[in-house]
mmCIF file with all atom_site columns, C-alpha atoms in Angstrom:
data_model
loop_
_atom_site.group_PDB
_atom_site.id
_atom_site.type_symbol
_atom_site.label_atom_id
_atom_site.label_alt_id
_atom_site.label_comp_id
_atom_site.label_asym_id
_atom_site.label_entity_id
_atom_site.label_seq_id
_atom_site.pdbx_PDB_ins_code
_atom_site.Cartn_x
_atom_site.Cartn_y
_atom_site.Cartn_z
_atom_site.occupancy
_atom_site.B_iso_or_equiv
_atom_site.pdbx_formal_charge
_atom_site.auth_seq_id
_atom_site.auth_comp_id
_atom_site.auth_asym_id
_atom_site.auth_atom_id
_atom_site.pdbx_PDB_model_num
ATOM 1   C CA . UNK A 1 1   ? 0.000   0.000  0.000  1.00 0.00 ? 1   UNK A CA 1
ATOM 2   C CA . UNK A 1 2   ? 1.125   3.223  -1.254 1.00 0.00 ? 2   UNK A CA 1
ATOM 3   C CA . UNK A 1 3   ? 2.623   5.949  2.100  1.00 0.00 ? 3   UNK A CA 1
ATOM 4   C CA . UNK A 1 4   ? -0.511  8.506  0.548  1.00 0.00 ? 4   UNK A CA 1
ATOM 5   C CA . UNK A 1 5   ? -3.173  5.702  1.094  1.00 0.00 ? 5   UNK A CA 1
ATOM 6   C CA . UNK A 1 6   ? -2.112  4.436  4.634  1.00 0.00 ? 6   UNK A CA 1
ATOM 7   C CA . UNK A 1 7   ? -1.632  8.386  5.625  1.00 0.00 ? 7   UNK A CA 1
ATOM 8   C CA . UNK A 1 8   ? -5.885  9.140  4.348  1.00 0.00 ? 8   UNK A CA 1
ATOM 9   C CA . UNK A 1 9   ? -6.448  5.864  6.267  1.00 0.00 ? 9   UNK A CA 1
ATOM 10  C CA . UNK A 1 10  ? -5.313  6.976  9.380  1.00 0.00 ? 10  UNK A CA 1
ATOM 11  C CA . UNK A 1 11  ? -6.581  10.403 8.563  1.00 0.00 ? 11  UNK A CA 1
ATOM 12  C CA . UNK A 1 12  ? -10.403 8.368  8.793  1.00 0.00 ? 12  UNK A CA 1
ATOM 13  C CA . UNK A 1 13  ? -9.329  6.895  11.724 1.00 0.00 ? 13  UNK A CA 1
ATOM 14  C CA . UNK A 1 14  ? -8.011  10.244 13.635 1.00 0.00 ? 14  UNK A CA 1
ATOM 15  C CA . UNK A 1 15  ? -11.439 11.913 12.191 1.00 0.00 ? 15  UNK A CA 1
ATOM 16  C CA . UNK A 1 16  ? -13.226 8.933  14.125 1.00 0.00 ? 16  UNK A CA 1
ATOM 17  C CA . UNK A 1 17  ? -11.697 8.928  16.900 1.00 0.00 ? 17  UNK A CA 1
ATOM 18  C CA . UNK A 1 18  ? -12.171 12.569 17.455 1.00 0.00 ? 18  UNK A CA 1
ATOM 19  C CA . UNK A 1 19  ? -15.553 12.216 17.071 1.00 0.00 ? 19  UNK A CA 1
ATOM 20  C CA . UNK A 1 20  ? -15.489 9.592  19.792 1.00 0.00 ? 20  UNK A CA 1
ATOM 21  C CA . UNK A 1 21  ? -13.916 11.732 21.839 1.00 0.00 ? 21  UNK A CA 1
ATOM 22  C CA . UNK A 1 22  ? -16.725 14.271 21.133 1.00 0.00 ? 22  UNK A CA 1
ATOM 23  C CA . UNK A 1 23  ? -19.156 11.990 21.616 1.00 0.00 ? 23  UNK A CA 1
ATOM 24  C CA . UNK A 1 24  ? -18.382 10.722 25.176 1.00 0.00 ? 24  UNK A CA 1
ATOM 25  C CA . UNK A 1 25  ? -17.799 13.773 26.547 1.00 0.00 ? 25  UNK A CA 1
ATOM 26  C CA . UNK A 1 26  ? -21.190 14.979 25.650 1.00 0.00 ? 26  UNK A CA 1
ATOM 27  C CA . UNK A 1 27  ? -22.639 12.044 26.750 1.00 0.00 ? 27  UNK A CA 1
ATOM 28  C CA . UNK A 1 28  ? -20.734 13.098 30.249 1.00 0.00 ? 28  UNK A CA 1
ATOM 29  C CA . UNK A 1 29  ? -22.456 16.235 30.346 1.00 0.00 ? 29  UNK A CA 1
ATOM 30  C CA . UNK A 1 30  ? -26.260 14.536 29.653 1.00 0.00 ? 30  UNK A CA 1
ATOM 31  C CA . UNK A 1 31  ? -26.272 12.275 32.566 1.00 0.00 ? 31  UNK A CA 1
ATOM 32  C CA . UNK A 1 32  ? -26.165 12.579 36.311 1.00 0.00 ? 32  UNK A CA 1
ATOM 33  C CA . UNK A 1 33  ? -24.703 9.938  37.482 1.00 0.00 ? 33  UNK A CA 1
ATOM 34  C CA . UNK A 1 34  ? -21.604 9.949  38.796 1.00 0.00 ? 34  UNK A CA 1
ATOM 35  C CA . UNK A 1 35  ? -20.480 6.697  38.011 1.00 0.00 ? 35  UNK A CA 1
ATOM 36  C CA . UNK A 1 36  ? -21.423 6.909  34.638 1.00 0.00 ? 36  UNK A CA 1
ATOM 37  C CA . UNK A 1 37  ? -20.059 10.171 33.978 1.00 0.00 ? 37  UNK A CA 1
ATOM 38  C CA . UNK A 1 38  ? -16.794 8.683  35.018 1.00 0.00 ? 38  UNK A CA 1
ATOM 39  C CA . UNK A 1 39  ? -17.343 6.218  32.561 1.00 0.00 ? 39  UNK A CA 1
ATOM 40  C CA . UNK A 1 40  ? -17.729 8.401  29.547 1.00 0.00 ? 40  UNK A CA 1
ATOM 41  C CA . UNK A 1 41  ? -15.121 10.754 30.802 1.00 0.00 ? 41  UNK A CA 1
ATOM 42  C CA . UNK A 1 42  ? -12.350 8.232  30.832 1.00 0.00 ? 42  UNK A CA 1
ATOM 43  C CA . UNK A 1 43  ? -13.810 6.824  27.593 1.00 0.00 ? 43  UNK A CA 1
ATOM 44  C CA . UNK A 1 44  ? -13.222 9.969  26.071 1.00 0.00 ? 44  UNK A CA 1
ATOM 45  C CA . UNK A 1 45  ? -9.949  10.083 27.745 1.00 0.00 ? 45  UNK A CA 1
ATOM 46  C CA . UNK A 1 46  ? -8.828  6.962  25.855 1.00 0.00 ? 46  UNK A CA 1
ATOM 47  C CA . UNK A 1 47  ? -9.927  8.209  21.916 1.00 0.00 ? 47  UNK A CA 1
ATOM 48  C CA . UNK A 1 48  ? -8.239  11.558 23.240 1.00 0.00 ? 48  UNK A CA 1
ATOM 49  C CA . UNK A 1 49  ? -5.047  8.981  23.445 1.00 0.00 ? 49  UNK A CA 1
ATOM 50  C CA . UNK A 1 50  ? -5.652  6.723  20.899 1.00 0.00 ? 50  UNK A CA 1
ATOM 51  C CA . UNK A 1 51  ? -6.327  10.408 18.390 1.00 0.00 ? 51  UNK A CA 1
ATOM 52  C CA . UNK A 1 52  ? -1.828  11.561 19.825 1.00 0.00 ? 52  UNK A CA 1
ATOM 53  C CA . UNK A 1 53  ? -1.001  8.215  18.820 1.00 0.00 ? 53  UNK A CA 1
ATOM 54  C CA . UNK A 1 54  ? -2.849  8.337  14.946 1.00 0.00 ? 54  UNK A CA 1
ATOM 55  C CA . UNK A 1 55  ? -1.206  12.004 14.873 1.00 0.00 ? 55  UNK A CA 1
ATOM 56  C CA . UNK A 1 56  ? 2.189   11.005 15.950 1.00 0.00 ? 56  UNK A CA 1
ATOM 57  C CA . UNK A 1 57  ? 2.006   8.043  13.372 1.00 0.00 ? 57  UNK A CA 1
ATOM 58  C CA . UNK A 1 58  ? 0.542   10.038 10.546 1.00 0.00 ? 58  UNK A CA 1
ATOM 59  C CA . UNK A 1 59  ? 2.747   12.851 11.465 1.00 0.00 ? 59  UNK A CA 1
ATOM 60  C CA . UNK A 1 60  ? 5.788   9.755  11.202 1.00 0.00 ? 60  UNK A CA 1
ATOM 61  C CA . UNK A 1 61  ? 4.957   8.997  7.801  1.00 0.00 ? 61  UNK A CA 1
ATOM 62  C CA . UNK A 1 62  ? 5.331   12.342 6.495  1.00 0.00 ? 62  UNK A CA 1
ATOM 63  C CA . UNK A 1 63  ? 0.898   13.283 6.241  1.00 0.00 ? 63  UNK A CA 1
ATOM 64  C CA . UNK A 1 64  ? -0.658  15.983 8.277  1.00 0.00 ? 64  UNK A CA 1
ATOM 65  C CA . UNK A 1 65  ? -3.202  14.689 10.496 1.00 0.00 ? 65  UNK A CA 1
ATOM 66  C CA . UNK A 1 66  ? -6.799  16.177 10.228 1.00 0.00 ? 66  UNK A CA 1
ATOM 67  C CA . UNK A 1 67  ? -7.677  18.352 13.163 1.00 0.00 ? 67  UNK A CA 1
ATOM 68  C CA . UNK A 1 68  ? -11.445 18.142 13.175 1.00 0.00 ? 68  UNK A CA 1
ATOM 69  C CA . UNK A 1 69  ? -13.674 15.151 13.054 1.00 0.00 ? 69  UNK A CA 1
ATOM 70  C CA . UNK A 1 70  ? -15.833 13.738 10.302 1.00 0.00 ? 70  UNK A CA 1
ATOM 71  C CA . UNK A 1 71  ? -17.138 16.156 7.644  1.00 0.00 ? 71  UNK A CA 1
ATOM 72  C CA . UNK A 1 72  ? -20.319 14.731 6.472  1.00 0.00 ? 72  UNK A CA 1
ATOM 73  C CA . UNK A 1 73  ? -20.597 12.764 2.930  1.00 0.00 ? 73  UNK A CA 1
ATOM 74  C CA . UNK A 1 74  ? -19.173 8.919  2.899  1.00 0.00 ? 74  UNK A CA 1
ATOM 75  C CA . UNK A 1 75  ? -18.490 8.921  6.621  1.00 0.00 ? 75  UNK A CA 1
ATOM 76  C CA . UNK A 1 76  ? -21.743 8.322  9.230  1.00 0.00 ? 76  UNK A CA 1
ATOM 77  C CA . UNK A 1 77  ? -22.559 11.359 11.463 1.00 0.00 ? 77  UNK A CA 1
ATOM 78  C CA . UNK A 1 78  ? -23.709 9.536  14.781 1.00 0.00 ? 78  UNK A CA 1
ATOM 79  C CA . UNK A 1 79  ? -21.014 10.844 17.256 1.00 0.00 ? 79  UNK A CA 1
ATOM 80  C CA . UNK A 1 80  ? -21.217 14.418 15.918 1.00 0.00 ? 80  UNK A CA 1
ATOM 81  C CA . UNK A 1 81  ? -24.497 14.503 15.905 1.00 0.00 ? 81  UNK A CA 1
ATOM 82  C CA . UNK A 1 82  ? -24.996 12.657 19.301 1.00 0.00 ? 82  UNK A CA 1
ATOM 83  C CA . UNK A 1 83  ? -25.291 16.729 21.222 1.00 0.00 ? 83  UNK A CA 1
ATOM 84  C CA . UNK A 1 84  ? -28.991 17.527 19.517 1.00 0.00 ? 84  UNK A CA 1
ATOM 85  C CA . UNK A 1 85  ? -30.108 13.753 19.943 1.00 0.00 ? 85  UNK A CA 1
ATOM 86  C CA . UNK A 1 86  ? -29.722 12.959 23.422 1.00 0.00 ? 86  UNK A CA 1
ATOM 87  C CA . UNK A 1 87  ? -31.227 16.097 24.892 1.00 0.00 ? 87  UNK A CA 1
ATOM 88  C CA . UNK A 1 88  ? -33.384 15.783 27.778 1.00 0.00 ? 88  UNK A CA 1
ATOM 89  C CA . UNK A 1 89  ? -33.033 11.669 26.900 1.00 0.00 ? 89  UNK A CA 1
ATOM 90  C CA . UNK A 1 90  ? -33.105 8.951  30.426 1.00 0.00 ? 90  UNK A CA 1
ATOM 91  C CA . UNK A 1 91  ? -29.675 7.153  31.268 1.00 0.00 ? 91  UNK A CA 1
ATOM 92  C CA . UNK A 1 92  ? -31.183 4.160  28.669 1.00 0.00 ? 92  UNK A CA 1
ATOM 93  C CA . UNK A 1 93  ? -31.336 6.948  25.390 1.00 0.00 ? 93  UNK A CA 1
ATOM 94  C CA . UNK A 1 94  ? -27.945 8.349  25.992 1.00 0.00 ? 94  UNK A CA 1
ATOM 95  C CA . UNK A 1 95  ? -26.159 4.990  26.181 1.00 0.00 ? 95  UNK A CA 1
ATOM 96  C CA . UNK A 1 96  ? -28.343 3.673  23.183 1.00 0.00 ? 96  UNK A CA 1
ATOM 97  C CA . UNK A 1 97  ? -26.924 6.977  21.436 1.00 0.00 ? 97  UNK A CA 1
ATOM 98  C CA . UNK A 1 98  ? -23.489 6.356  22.302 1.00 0.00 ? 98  UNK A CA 1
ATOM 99  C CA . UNK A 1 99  ? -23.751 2.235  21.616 1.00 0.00 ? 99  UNK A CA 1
ATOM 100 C CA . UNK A 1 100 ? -24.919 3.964  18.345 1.00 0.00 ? 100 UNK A CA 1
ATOM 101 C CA . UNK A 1 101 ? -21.554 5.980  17.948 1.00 0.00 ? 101 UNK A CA 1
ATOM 102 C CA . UNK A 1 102 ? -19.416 2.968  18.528 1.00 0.00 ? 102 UNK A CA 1
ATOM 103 C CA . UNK A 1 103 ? -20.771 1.033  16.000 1.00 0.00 ? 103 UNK A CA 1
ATOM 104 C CA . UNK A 1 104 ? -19.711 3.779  13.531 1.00 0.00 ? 104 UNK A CA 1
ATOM 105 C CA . UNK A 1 105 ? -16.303 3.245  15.042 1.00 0.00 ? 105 UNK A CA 1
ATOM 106 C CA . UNK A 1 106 ? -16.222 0.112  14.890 1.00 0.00 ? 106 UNK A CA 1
ATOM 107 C CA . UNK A 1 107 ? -17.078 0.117  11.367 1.00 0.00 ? 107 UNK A CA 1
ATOM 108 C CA . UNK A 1 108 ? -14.352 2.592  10.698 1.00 0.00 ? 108 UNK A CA 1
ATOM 109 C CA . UNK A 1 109 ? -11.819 0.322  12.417 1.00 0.00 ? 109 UNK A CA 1
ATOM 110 C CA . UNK A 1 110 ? -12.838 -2.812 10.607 1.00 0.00 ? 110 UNK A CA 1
ATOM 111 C CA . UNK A 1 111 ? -12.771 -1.308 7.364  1.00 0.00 ? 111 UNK A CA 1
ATOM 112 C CA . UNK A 1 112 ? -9.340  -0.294 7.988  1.00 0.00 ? 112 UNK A CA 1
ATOM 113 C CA . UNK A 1 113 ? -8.372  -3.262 9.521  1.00 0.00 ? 113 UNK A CA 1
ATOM 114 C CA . UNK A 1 114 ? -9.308  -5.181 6.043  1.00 0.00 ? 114 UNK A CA 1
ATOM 115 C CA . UNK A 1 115 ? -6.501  -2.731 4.132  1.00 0.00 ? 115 UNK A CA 1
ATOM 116 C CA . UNK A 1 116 ? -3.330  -4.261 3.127  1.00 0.00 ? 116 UNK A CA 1
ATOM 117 C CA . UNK A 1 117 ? -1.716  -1.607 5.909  1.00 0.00 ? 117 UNK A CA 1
ATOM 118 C CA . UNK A 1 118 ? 1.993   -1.753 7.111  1.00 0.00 ? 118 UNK A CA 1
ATOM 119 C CA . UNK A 1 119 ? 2.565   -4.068 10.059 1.00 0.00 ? 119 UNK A CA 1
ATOM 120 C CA . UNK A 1 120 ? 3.701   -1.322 12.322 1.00 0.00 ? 120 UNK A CA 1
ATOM 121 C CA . UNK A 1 121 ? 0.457   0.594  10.908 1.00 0.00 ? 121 UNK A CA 1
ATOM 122 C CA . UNK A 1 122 ? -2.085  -2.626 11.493 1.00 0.00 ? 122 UNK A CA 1
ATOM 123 C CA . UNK A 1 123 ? -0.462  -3.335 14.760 1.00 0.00 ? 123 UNK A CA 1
ATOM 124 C CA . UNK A 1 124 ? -1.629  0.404  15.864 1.00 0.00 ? 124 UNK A CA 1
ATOM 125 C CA . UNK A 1 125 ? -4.940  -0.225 14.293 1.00 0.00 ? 125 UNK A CA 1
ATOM 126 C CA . UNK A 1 126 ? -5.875  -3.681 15.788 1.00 0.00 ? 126 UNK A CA 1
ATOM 127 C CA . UNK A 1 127 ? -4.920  -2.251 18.865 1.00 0.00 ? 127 UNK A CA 1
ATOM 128 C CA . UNK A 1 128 ? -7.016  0.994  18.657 1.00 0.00 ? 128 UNK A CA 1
ATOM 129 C CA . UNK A 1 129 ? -9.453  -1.752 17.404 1.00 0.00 ? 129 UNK A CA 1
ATOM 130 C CA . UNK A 1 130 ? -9.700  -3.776 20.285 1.00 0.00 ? 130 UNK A CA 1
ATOM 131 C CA . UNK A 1 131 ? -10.312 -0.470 22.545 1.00 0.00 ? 131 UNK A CA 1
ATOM 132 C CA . UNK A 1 132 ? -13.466 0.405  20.482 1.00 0.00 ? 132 UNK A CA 1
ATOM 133 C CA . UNK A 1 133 ? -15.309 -2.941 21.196 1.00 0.00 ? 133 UNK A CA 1
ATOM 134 C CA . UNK A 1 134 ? -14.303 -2.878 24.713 1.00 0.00 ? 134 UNK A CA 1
ATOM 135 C CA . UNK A 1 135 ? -15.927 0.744  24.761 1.00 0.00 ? 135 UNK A CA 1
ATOM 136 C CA . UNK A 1 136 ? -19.263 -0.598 22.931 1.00 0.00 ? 136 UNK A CA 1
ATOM 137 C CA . UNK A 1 137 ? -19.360 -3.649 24.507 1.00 0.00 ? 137 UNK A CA 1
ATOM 138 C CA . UNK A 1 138 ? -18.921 -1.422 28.264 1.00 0.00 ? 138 UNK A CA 1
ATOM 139 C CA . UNK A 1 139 ? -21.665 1.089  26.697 1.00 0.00 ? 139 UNK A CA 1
ATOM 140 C CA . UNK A 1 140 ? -24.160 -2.061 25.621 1.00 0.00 ? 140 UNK A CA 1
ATOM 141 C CA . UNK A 1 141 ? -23.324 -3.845 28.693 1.00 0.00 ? 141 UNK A CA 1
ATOM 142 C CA . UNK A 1 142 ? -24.534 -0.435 30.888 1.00 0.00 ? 142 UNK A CA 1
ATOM 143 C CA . UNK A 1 143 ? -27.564 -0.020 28.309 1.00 0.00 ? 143 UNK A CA 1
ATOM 144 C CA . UNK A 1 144 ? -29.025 -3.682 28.926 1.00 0.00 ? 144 UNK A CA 1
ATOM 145 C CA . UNK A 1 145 ? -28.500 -2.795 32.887 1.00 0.00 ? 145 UNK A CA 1
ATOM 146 C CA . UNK A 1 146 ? -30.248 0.107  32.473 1.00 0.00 ? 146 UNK A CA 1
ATOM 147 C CA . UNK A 1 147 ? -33.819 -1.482 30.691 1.00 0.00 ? 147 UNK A CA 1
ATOM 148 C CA . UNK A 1 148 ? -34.351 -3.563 33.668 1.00 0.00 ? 148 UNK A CA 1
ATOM 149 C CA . UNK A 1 149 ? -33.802 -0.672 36.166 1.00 0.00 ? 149 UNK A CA 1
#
């Protein structure tokens, strides 16, 4: 795979994962519960890391990482969008919302994943990878506990 290619990759990833990071911290600021505000705090603690380590490794091969998230078109807009959706939403909506938001992620990741990537590149991405499904499998997890509440 060509440098460009894996760089506009990454670039997809970074854009993800800053919408991630968007995403859990507005899910933070919808509920009250302390425990899982802490929960979406550190999750968006960990795409805040994950996004220096895409930078640093875009920034390695020579690209410019994006600064924003997703703009719109081929890419889904769940995590951006999340802010005007889970207004005034129970615990149950806002973690359906965010579940939502990691499956975009995790379609982003897989995708990538799938790519004929550098090993030092995959090994990043599989990595990152396994982070997201922890995160939406946490986030599910909390959603099921919540309908029987």
């Amino acid at each position: 795979m060509e440098k460009h290619q894996v760089i506009v990759t990454l670039n997809k990833l970074l854009e993800t994962t800053k919408d991630g990071e968007h995403g859990f911290r507005t899910c933070a600021g919808a509920v009250t519960k302390p425990d899982l505000k802490t929960i979406f705090e550190n999750a968006a603690r960990r795409c805040d890391e994950g996004a220096a380590e895409l930078q640093a490794k875009i920034r390695s091969l020579g690209g410019e990482p994006t600064t924003s998230g997703t703009s719109g078109g081929a890419l889904h807009r769940a995590w951006t969008n999340i802010k005007s959706s889970i207004t005034g939403m129970d615990e149950y909506a806002v973690l359906t919302e965010c579940e939502r938001g990691e499956d975009v992620a995790k379609s982003a990741y897989e995708a990538a994943l799938n790519e004929d990537l550098p090993t030092d590149v995959k090994t990043i991405v599989h990595r990152q990878y396994e982070g997201v499904k922890a995160n939406h499998d946490r986030i599910r997890n909390l959603r099921n506990q919540a309908t029987h509440l």
